[in-house]
Short mmCIF file of C-alpha atoms and ligand atoms in Angstrom, two decimals:
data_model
loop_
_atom_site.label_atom_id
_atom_site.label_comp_id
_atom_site.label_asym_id
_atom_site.label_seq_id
_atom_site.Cartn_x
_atom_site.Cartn_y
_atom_site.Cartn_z
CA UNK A 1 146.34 62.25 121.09
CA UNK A 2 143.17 64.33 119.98
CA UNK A 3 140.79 65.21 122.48
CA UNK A 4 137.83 64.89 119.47
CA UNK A 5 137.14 61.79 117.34
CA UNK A 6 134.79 63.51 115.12
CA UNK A 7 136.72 67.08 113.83
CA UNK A 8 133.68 69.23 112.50
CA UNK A 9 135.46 71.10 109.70
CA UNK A 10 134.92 74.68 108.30
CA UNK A 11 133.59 73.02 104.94
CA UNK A 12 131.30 70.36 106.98
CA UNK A 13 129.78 73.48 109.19
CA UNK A 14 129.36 75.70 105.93
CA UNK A 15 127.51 73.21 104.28
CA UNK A 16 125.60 72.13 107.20
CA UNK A 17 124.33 75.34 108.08
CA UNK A 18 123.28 76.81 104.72
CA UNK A 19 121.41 73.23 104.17
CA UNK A 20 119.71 73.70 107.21
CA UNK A 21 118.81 76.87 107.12
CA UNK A 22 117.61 77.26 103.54
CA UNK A 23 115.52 74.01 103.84
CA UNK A 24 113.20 75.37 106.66
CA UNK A 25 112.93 78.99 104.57
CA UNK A 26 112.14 77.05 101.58
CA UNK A 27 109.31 75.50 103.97
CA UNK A 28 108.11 78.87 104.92
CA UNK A 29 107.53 79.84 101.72
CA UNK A 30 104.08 78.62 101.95
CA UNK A 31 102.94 78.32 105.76
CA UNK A 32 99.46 77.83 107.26
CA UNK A 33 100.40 81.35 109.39
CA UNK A 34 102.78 84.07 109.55
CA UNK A 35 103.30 85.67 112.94
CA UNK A 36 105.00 89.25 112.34
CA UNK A 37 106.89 89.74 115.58
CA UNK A 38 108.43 87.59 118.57
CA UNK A 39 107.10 89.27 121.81
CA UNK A 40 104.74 87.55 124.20
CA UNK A 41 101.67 87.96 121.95
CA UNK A 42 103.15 86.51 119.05
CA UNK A 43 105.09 83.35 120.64
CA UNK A 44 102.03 82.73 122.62
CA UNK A 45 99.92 82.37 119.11
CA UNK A 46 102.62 80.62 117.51
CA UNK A 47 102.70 78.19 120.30
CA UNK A 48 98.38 77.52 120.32
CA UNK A 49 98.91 76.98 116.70
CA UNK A 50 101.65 74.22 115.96
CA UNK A 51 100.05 72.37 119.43
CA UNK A 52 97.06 72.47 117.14
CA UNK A 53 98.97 70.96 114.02
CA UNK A 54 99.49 74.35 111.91
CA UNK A 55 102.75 75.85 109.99
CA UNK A 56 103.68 78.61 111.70
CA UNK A 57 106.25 80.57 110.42
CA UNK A 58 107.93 83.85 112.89
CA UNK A 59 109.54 86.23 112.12
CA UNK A 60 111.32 88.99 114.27
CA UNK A 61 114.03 91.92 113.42
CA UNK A 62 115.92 91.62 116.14
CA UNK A 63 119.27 89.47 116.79
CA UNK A 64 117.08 87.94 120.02
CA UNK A 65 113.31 86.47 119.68
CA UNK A 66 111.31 88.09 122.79
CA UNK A 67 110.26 91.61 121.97
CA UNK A 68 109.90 93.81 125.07
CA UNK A 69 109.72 91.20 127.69
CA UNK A 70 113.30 90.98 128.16
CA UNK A 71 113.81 93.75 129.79
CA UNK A 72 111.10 94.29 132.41
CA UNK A 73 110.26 97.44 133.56
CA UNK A 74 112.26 100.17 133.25
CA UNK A 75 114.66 97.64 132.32
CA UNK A 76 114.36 95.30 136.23
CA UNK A 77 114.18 91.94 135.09
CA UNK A 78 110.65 91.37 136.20
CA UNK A 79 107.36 90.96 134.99
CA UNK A 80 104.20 90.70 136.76
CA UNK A 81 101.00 88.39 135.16
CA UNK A 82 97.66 88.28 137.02
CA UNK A 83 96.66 84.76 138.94
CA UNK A 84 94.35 83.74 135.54
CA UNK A 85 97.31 83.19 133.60
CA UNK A 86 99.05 80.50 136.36
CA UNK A 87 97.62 77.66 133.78
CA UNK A 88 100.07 79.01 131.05
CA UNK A 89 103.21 79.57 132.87
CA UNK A 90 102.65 75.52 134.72
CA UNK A 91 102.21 74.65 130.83
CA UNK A 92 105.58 76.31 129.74
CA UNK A 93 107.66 75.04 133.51
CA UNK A 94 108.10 78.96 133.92
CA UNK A 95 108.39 79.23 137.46
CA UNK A 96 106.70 82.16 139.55
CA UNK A 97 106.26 83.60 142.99
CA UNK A 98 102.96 84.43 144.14
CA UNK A 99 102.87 88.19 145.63
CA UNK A 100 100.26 90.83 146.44
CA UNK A 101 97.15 88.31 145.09
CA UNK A 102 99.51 88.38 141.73
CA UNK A 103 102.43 86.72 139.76
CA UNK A 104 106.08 87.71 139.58
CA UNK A 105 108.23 86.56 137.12
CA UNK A 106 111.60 86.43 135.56
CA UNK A 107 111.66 88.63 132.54
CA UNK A 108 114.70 86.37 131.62
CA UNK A 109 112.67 82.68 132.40
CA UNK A 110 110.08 84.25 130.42
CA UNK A 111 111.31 85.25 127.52
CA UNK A 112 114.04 82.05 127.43
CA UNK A 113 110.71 79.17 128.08
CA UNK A 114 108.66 80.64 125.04
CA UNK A 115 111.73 80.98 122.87
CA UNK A 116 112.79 77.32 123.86
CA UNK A 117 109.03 75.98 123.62
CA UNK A 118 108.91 77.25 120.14
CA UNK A 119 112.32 76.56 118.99
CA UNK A 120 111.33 72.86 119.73
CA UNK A 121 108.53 72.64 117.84
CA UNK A 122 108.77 70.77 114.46
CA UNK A 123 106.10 72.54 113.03
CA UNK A 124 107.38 76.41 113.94
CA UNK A 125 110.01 78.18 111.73
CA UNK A 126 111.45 81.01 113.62
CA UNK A 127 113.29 83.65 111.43
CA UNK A 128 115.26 86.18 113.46
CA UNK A 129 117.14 88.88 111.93
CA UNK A 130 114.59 89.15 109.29
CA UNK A 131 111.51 91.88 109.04
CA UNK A 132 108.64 92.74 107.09
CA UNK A 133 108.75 95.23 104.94
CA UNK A 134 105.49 94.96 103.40
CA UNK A 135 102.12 92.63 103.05
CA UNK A 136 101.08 90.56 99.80
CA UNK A 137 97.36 91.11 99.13
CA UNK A 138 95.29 89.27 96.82
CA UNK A 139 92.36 91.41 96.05
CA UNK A 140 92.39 93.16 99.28
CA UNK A 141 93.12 89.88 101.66
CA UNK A 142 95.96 89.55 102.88
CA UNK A 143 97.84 86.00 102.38
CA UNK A 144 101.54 86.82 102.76
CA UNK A 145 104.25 89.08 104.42
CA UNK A 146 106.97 90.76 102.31
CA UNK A 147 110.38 90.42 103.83
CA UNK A 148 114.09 91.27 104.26
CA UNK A 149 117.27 90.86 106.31
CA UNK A 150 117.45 93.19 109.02
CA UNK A 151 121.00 94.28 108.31
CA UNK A 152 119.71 95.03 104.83
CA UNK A 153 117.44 97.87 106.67
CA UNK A 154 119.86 98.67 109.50
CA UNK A 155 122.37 99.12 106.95
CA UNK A 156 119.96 101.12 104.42
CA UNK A 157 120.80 99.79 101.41
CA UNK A 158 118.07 98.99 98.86
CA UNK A 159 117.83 95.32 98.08
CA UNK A 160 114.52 93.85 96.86
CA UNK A 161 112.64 91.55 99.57
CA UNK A 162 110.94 88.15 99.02
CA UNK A 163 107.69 87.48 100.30
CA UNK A 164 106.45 84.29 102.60
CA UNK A 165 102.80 83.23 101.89
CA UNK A 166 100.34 82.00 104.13
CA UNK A 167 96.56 81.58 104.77
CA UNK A 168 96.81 84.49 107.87
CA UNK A 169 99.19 86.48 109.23
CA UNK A 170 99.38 88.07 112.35
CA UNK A 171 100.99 91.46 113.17
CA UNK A 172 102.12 91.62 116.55
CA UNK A 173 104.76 94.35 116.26
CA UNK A 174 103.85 95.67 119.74
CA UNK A 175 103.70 99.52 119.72
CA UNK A 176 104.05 99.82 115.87
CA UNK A 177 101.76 97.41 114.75
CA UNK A 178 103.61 97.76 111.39
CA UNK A 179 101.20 95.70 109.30
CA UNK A 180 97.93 97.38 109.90
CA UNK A 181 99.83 100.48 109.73
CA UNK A 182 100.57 99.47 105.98
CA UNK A 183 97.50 97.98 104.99
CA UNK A 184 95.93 101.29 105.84
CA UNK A 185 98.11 103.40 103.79
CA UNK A 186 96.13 101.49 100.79
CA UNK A 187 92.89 100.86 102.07
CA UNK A 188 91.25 102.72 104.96
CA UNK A 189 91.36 101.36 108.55
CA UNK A 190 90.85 103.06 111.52
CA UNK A 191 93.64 103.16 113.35
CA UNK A 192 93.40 105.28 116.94
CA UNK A 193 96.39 105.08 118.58
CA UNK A 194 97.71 104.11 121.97
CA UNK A 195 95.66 105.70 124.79
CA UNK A 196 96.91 106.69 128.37
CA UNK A 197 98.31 104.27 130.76
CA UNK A 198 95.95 102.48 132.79
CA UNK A 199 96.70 98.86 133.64
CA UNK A 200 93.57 97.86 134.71
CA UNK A 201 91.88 98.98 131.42
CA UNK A 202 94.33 98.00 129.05
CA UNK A 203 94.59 94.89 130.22
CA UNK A 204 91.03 94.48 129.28
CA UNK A 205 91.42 96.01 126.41
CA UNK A 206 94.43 94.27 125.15
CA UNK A 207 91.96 91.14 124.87
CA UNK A 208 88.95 92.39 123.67
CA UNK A 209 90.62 94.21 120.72
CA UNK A 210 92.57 91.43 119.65
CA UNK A 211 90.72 90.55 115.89
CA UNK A 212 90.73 90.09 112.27
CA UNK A 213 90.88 94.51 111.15
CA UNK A 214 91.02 93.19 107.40
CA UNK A 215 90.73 89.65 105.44
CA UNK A 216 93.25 87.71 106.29
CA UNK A 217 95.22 90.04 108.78
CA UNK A 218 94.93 89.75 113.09
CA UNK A 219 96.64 91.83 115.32
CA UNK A 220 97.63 91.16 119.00
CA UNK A 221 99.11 92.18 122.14
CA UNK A 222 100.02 96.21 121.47
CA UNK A 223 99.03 95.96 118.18
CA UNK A 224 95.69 95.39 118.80
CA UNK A 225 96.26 98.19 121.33
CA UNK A 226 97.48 100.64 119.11
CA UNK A 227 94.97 100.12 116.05
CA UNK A 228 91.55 100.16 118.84
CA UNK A 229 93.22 103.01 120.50
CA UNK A 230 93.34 100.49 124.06
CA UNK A 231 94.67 102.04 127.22
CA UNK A 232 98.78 100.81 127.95
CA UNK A 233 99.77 98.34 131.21
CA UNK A 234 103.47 98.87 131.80
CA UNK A 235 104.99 96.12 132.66
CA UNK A 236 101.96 93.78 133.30
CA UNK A 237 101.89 90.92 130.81
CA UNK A 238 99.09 88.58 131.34
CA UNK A 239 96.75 90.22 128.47
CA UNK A 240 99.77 89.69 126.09
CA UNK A 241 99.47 85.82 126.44
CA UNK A 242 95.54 86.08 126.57
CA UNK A 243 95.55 87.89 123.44
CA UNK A 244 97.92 85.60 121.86
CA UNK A 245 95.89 82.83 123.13
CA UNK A 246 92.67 84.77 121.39
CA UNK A 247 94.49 85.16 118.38
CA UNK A 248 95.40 81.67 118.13
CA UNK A 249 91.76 80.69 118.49
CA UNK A 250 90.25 83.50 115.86
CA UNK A 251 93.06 82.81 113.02
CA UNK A 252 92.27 78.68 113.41
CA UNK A 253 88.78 79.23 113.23
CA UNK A 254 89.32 81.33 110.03
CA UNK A 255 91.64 78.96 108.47
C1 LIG B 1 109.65 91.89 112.05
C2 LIG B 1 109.16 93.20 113.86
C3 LIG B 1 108.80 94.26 113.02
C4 LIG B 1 108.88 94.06 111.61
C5 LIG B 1 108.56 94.91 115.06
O1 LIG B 1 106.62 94.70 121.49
P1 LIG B 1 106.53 93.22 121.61
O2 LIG B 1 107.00 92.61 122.87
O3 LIG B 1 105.01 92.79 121.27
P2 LIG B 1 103.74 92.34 122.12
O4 LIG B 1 102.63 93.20 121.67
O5 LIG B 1 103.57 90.89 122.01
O6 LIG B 1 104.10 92.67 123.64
C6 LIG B 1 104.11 93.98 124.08
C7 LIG B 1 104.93 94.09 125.37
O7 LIG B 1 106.24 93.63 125.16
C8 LIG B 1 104.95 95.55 125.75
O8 LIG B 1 105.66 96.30 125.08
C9 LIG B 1 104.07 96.06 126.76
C10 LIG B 1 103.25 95.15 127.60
N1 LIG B 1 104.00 97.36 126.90
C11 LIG B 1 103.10 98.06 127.72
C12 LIG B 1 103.39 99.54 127.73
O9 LIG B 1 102.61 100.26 128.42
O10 LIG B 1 104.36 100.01 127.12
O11 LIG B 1 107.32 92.54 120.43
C13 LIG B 1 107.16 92.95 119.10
C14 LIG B 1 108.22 92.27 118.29
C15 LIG B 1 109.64 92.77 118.62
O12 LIG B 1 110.43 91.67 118.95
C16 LIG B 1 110.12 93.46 117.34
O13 LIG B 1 111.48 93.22 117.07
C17 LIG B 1 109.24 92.82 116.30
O14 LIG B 1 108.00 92.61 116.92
N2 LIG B 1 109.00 93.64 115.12
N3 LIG B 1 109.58 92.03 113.40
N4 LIG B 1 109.30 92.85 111.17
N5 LIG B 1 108.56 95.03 110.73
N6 LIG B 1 108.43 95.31 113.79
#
């Protein structure tokens, strides 16, 4: 006697998955907004933005959506958010302990909540495994991210890319911010640099300098950082998920 009354065969799974999957890339072919990058700042925008009703489309290199919160600080599976952000962590059920007039959390719930509160939304297309390469311009505005597999560039081969449009994108690459990086080898942007740690600062910073730096392109979280030349916060993560909150709010407003 079989323990299953519905086999799922090799052909049935093949077919399944490649339907799947190629019907939500064919939707992101053309997406209200591209977010470049699946840490906290990014998954926080994406979030704002299908709760408001856009197409988001993610995309992240890595095997595992989450960027650097998954591992902590100095890789202890905590991070620490300031009280003001309490609102956003009840909204996603990531639990907290209150310590020292601040939050500590679970690098682990953290990173698992977004990914599941985004992975259930109908309107967000998350793409891991797959990175940008490039940006699309259309006389100097930028409406869509040029992309690859990420075993294509781990593996170094050259293979041409395809490129996702969209009406903004966002680069939250964290420390690389990779998009503004390129736009500026074309057109001039001034791009500072990360300044010294100081959490206090940056984590003022990390807000304020989250904005449109060219038509159609936002940066956020260390990004935004990197190009305004913001002071770094270690392991404190509450200005990530402000500025991905921010972000949210400037690219809908531009839209
Ligand atoms: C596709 C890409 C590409 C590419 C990179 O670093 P992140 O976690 O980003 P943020 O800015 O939301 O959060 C920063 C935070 O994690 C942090 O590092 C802090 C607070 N540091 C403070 C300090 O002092 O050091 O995530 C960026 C994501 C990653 O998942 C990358 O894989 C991804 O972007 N990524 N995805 N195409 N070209 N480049």
């Amino acid at each position: 006697m079989n323990i299953f009354k519905y086999p799922v065969n090799a052909g049935q799974a093949s077919r399944m998955i490649l339907g799947n999957y190629f019907r939500d890339l064919e939707r992101a072919v053309e997406s209200d907004v591209i977010v470049v990058g699946a840490g906290p700042s990014g998954l926080i925008c994406a979030h704002e933005l299908a709760e408001d009703g856009y197409n988001v489309t993610i995309i992240d290199r890595h095997l595992v959506p989450g960027g650097g919160i998954w591992g902590g600080a100095m890789s202890f599976n905590k991070v620490i958010l300031q009280k003001d952000t309490m609102g956003i962590l009840d909204k996603l059920a990531v639990p907290y302990q209150e310590d020292e007039e601040a939050l500590v959390v679970s690098s682990l719930a953290l990173a698992s909540k977004l990914i599941f509160a985004l992975s259930s939304q109908p309107k967000v297309n998350i793409f891991n495994l797959m990175f940008a390469e490039d940006i699309h311009c259309t006389k100097d505005r930028v409406d869509g991210v040029v992309v690859n597999n990420s075993t294509i560039e781990i593996s170094g081969l050259h293979v041409d890319p395809m490129v996702l449009m969209a009406k903004a994108v966002l680069d939250a690459t964290g420390h690389d911010a990779v998009l503004a990086n390129l736009y500026s080898q074309r057109i001039p942007l001034d791009i500072r640099k990360e300044s010294f740690m100081n959490p206090v600062q940056g984590e003022e910073d990390v807000v304020k300098n989250t904005r449109m730096i060219a038509p159609g392109l936002f940066v956020s979280g260390m990004a935004a950082t990197n190009v305004a030349g913001g002071c770094r916060m270690g392991p404190i993560f509450g200005g990530m998920l402000l500025s991905g909150k921010k972000a949210a709010q400037l690219i809908a407003a531009y839209i």
